[in-house]
mmCIF file of C-alpha atoms and ligand atoms in Angstrom:
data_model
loop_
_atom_site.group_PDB
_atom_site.id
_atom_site.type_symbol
_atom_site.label_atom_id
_atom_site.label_comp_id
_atom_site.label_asym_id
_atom_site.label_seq_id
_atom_site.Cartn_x
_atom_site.Cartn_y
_atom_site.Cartn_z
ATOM 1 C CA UNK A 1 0.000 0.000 0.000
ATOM 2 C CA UNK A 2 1.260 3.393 -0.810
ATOM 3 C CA UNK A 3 0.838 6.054 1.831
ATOM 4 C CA UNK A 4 0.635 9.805 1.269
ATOM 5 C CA UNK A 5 3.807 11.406 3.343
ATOM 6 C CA UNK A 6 1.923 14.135 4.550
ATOM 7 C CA UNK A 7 -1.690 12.152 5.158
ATOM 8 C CA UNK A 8 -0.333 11.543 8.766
ATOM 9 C CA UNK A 9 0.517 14.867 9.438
ATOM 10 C CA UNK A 10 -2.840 16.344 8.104
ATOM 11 C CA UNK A 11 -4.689 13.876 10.102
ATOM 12 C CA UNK A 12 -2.634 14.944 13.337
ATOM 13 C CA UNK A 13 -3.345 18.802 12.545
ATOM 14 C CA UNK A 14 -6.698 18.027 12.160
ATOM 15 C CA UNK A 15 -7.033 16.175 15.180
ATOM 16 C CA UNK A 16 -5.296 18.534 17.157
ATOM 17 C CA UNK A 17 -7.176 21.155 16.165
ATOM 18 C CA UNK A 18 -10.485 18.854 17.066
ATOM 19 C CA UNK A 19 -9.375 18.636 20.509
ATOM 20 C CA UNK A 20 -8.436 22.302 20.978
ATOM 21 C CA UNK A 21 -12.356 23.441 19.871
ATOM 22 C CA UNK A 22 -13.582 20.086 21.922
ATOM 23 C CA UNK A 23 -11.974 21.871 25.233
ATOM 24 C CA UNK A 24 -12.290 25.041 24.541
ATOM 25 C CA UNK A 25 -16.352 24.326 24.146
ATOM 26 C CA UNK A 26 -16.469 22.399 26.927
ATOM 27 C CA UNK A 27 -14.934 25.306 28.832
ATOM 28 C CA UNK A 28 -12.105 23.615 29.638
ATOM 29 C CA UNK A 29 -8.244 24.809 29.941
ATOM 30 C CA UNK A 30 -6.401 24.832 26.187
ATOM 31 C CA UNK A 31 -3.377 21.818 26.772
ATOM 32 C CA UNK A 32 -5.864 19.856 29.342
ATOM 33 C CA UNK A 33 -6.420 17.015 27.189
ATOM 34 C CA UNK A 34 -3.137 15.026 26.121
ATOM 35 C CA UNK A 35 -3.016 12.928 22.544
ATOM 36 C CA UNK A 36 -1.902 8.675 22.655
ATOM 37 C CA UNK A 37 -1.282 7.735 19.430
ATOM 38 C CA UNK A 38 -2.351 4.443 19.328
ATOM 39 C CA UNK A 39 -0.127 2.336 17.170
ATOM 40 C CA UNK A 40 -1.316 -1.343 17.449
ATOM 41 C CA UNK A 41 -0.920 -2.665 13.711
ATOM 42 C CA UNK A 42 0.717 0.545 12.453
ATOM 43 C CA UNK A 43 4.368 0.269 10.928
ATOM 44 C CA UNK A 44 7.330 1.987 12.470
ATOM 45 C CA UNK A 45 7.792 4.176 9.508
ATOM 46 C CA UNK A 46 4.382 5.869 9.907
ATOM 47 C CA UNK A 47 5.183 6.004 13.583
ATOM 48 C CA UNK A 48 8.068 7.647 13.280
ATOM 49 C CA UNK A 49 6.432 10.294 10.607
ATOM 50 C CA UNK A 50 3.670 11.110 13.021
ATOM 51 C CA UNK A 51 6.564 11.402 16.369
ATOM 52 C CA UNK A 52 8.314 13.914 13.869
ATOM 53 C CA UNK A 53 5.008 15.878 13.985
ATOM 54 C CA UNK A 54 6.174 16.514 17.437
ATOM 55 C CA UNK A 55 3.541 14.199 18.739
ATOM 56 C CA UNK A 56 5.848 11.590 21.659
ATOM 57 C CA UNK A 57 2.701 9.524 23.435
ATOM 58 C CA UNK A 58 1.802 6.167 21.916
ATOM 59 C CA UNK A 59 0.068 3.463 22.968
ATOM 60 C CA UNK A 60 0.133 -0.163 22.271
ATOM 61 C CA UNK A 61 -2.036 -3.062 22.726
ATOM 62 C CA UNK A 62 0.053 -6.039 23.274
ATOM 63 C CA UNK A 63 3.264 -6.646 25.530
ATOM 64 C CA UNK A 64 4.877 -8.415 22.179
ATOM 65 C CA UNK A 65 4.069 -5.682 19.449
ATOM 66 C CA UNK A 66 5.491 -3.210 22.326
ATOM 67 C CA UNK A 67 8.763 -5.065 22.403
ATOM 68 C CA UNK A 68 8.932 -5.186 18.980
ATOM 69 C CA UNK A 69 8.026 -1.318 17.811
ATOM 70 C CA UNK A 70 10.782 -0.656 20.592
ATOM 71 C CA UNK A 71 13.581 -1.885 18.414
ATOM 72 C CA UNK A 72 12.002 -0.406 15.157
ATOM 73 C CA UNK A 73 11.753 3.347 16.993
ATOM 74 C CA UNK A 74 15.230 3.169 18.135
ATOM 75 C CA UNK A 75 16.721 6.722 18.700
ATOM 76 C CA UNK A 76 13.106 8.150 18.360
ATOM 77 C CA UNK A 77 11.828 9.947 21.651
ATOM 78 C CA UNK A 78 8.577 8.481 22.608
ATOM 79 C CA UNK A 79 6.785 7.363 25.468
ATOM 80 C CA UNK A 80 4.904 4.403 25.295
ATOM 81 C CA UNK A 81 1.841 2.787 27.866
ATOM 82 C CA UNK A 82 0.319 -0.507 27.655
ATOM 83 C CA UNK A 83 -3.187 0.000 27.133
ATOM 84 C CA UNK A 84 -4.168 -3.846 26.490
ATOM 85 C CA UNK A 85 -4.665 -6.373 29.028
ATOM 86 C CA UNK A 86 -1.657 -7.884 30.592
ATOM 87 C CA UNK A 87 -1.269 -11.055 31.019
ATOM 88 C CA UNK A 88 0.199 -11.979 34.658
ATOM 89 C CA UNK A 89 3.185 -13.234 32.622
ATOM 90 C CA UNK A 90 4.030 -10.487 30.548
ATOM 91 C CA UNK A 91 5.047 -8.010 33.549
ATOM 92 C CA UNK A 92 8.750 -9.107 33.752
ATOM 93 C CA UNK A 93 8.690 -7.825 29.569
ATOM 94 C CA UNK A 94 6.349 -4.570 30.219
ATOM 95 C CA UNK A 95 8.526 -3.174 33.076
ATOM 96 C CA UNK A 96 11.139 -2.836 30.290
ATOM 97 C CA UNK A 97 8.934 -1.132 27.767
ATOM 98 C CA UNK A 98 6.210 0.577 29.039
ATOM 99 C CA UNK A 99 6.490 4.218 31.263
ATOM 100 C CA UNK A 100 2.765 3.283 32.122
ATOM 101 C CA UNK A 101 0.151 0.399 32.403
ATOM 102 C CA UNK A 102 -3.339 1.800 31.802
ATOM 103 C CA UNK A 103 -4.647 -1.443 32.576
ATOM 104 C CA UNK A 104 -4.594 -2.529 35.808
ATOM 105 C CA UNK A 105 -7.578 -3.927 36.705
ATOM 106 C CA UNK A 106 -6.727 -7.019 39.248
ATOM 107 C CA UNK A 107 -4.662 -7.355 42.461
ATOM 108 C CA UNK A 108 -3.219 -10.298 41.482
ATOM 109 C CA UNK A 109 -1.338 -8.287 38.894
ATOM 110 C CA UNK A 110 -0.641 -5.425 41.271
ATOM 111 C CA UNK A 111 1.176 -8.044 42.993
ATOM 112 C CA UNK A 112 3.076 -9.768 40.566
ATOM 113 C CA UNK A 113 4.309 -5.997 39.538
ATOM 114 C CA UNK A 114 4.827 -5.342 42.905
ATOM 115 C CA UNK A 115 7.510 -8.517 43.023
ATOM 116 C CA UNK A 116 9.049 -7.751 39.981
ATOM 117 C CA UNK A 117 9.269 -4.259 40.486
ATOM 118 C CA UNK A 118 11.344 -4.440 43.946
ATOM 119 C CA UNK A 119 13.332 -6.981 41.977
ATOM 120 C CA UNK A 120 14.411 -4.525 39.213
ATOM 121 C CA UNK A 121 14.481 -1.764 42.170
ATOM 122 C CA UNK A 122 11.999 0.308 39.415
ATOM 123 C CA UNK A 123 8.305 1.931 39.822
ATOM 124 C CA UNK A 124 5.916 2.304 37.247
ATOM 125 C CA UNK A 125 3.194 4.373 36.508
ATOM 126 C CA UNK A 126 -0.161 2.869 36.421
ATOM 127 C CA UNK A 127 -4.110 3.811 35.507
ATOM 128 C CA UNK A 128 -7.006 0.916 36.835
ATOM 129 C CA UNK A 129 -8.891 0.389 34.283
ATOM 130 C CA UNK A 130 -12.653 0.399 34.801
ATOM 131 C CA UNK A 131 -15.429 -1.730 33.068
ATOM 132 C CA UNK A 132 -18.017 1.258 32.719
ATOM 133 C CA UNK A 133 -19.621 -0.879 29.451
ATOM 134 C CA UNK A 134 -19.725 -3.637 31.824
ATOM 135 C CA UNK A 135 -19.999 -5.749 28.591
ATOM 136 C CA UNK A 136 -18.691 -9.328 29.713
ATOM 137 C CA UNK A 137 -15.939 -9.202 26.456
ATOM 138 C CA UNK A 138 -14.022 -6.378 28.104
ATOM 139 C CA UNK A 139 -11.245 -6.021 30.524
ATOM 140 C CA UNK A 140 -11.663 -3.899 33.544
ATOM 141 C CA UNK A 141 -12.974 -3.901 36.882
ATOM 142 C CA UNK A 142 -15.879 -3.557 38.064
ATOM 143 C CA UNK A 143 -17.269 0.187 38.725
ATOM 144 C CA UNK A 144 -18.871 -1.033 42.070
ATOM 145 C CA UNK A 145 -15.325 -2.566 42.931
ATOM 146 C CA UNK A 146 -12.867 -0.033 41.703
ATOM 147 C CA UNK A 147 -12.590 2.287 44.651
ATOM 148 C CA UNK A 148 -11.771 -0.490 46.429
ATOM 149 C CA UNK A 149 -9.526 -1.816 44.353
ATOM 150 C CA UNK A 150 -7.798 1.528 44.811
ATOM 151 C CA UNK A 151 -8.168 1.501 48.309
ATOM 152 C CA UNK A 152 -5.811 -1.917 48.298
ATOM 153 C CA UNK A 153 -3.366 -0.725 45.835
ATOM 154 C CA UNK A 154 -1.998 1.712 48.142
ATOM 155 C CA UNK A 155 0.152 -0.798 49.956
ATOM 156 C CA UNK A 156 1.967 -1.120 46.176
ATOM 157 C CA UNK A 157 4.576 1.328 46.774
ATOM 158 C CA UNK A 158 6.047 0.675 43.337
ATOM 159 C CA UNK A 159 3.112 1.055 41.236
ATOM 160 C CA UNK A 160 2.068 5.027 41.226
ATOM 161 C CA UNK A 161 -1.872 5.558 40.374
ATOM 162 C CA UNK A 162 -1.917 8.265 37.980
ATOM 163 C CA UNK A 163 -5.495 7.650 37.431
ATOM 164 C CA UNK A 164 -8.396 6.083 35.520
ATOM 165 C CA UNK A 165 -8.905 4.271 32.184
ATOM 166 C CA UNK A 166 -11.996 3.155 30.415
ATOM 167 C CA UNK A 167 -13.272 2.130 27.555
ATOM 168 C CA UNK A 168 -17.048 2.989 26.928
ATOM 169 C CA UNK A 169 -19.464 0.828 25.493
ATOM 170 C CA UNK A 170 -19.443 0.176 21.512
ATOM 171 C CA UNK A 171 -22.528 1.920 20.620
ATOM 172 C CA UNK A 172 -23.988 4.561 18.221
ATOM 173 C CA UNK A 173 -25.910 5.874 21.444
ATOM 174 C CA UNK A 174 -24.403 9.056 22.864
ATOM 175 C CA UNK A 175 -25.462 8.893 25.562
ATOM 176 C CA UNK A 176 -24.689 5.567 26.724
ATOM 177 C CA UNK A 177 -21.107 6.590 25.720
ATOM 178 C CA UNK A 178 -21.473 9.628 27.864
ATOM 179 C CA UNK A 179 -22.853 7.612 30.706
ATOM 180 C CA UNK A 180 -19.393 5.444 30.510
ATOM 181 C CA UNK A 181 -17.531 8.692 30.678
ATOM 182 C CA UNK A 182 -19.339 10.264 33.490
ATOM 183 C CA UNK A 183 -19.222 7.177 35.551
ATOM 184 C CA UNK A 184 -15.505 7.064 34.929
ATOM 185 C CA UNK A 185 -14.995 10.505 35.859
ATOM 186 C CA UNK A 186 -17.485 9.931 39.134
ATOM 187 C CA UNK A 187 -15.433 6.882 40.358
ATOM 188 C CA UNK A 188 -11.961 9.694 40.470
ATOM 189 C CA UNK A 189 -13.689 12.398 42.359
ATOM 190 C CA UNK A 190 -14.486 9.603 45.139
ATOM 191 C CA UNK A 191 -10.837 8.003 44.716
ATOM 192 C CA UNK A 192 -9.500 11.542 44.839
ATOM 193 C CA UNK A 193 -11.378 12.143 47.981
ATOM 194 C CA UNK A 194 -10.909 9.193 49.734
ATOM 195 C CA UNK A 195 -7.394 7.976 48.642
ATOM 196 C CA UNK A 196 -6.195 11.706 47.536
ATOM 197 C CA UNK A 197 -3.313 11.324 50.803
ATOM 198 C CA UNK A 198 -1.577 8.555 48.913
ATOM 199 C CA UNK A 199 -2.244 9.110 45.223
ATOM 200 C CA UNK A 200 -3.113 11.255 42.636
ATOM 201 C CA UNK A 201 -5.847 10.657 40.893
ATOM 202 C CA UNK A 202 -5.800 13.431 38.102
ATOM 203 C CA UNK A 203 -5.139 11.357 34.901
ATOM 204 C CA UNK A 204 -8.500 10.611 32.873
ATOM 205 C CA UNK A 205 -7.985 8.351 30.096
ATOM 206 C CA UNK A 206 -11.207 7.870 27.979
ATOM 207 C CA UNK A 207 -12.108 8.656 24.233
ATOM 208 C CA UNK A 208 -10.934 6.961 20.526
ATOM 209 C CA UNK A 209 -11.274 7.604 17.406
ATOM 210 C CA UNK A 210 -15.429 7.754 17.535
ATOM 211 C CA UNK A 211 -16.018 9.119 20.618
ATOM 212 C CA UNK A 212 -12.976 11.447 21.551
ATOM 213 C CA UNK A 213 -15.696 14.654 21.538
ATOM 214 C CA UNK A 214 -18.036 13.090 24.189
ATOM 215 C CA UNK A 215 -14.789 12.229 26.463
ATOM 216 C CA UNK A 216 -13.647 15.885 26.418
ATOM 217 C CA UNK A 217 -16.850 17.457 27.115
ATOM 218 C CA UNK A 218 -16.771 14.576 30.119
ATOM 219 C CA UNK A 219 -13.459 15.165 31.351
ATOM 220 C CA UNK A 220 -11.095 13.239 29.607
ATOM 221 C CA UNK A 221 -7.075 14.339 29.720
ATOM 222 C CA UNK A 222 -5.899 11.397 27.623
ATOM 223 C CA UNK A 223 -7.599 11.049 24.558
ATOM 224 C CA UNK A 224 -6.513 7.677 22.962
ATOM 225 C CA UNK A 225 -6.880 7.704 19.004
ATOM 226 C CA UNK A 226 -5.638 5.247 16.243
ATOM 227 C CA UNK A 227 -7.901 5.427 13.361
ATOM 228 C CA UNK A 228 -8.205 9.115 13.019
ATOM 229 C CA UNK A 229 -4.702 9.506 12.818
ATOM 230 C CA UNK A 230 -3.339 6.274 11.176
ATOM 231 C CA UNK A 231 -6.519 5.231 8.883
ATOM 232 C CA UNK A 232 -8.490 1.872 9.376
ATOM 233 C CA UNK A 233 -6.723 -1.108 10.560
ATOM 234 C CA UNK A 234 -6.564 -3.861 8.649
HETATM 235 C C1 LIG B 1 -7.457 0.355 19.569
HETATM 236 C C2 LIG B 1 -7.641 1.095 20.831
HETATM 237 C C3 LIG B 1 -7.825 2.481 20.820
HETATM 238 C C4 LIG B 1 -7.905 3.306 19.555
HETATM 239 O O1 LIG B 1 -9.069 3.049 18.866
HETATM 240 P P1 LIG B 1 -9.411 3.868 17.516
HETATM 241 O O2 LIG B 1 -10.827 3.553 17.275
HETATM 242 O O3 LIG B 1 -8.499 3.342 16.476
HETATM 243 O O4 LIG B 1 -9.169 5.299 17.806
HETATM 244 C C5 LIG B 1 -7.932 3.115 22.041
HETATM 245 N N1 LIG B 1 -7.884 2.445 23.201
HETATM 246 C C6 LIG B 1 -7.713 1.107 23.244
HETATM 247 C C7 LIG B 1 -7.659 0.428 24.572
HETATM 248 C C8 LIG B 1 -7.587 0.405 22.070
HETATM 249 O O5 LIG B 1 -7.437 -0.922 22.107
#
């Protein structure tokens, strides 16, 4: 397939520019709302032409693709989270690759971090990710049991809560979507409140390609886009 040099860097201006009028309408600071590039499927050389757009967030699905885009992007400045669900045996590989894991969702992962972490003497960042779809396919936990999932993951001194992550439902209804995004953004005024002594809570990550609008006006700060800015996936 032949790809237009400059289609990626149109897309990312016109994105951009989407999310400045999205906050700015929703009455919200200009910078509040960060771009991921998300760059599951997508080829190194289209990576690398959208980080020399400035952009230096992406965000992978799989522990493996991570790995591997990591030797492709060599000497490019990026930083890269895991945004898929980890497997309990990919964390000795993710510690290596990813700044931050935007799905934690279990405490039997926290702990396995936890172990490996201390081992490498590291700390990592981390977001729980929340099921606010509650549709049985996807990762996540619970909204009823994520504060206190929270609430136990202060004792994991090597994993640093930056936040929340969600995905909301798959659905042309806006306002389900927005009901996904307001729960998410419910469930980190009550963490912030309750657990705000040991953890910051300020990271929002919610909104792709479809429904990026809907998760600014809701309170997103990550916006998480692959499509709009790399074209379908095959
Ligand atoms: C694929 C993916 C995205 C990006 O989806 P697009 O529709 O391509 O914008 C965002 N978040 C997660 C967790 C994903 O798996």
């Amino acid at each position: 397939m032949i790809y237009n040099e400059n289609e990626i860097a149109q897309r990312i201006a016109t994105v951009r520019a989407q999310i400045e009028r999205a906050t700015e309408q929703a009455g919200r600071e200009v910078g509040a709302v960060s771009l991921m590039l998300v760059t599951k499927t997508v080829e190194a050389k289209r990576i690398i032409q959208a980080l020399e757009c400035g952009e230096h967030l992406i965000g992978e699905n799989k522990v493996q693709e991570l790995q591997d885009k990591q030797a492709r992007l060599e000497g490019q400045r990026y930083e890269a989270h895991l945004i898929g669900h980890l497997q309990t045996n990919k964390v000795k590989e993710v510690i290596g690759y990813a700044q931050c894991i935007q799905s934690l969702d279990r405490l039997k992962l926290a702990d396995k971090l936890q172990q490996r972490l201390e081992f490498e003497d590291k700390t990592i960042e981390a977001l729980v990710q929340v099921n606010t779809s509650a549709e049985a396919s996807k990762f996540g936990v619970a909204p009823d049991k994520a504060l206190a999932l929270i609430g136990q993951l202060r004792d994991y001194e090597r994993i640093n809560i930056r936040g929340l992550m969600t995905i909301a439902t798959y659905t042309e209804d806006e306002r389900e979507i927005r009901r996904c995004f307001q729960l998410l953004k419910t469930l980190q005024q009550k963490a912030q409140q309750r657990y705000g002594d040991y953890g910051d809570f300020k990271t929002l990550s919610m909104g792709m390609s479809k429904d990026m609008k809907i998760a600014i006006e809701e309170g997103s700060t990550i916006v998480r886009l692959g499509r709009a800015i790399f074209g379908a996936r095959d």
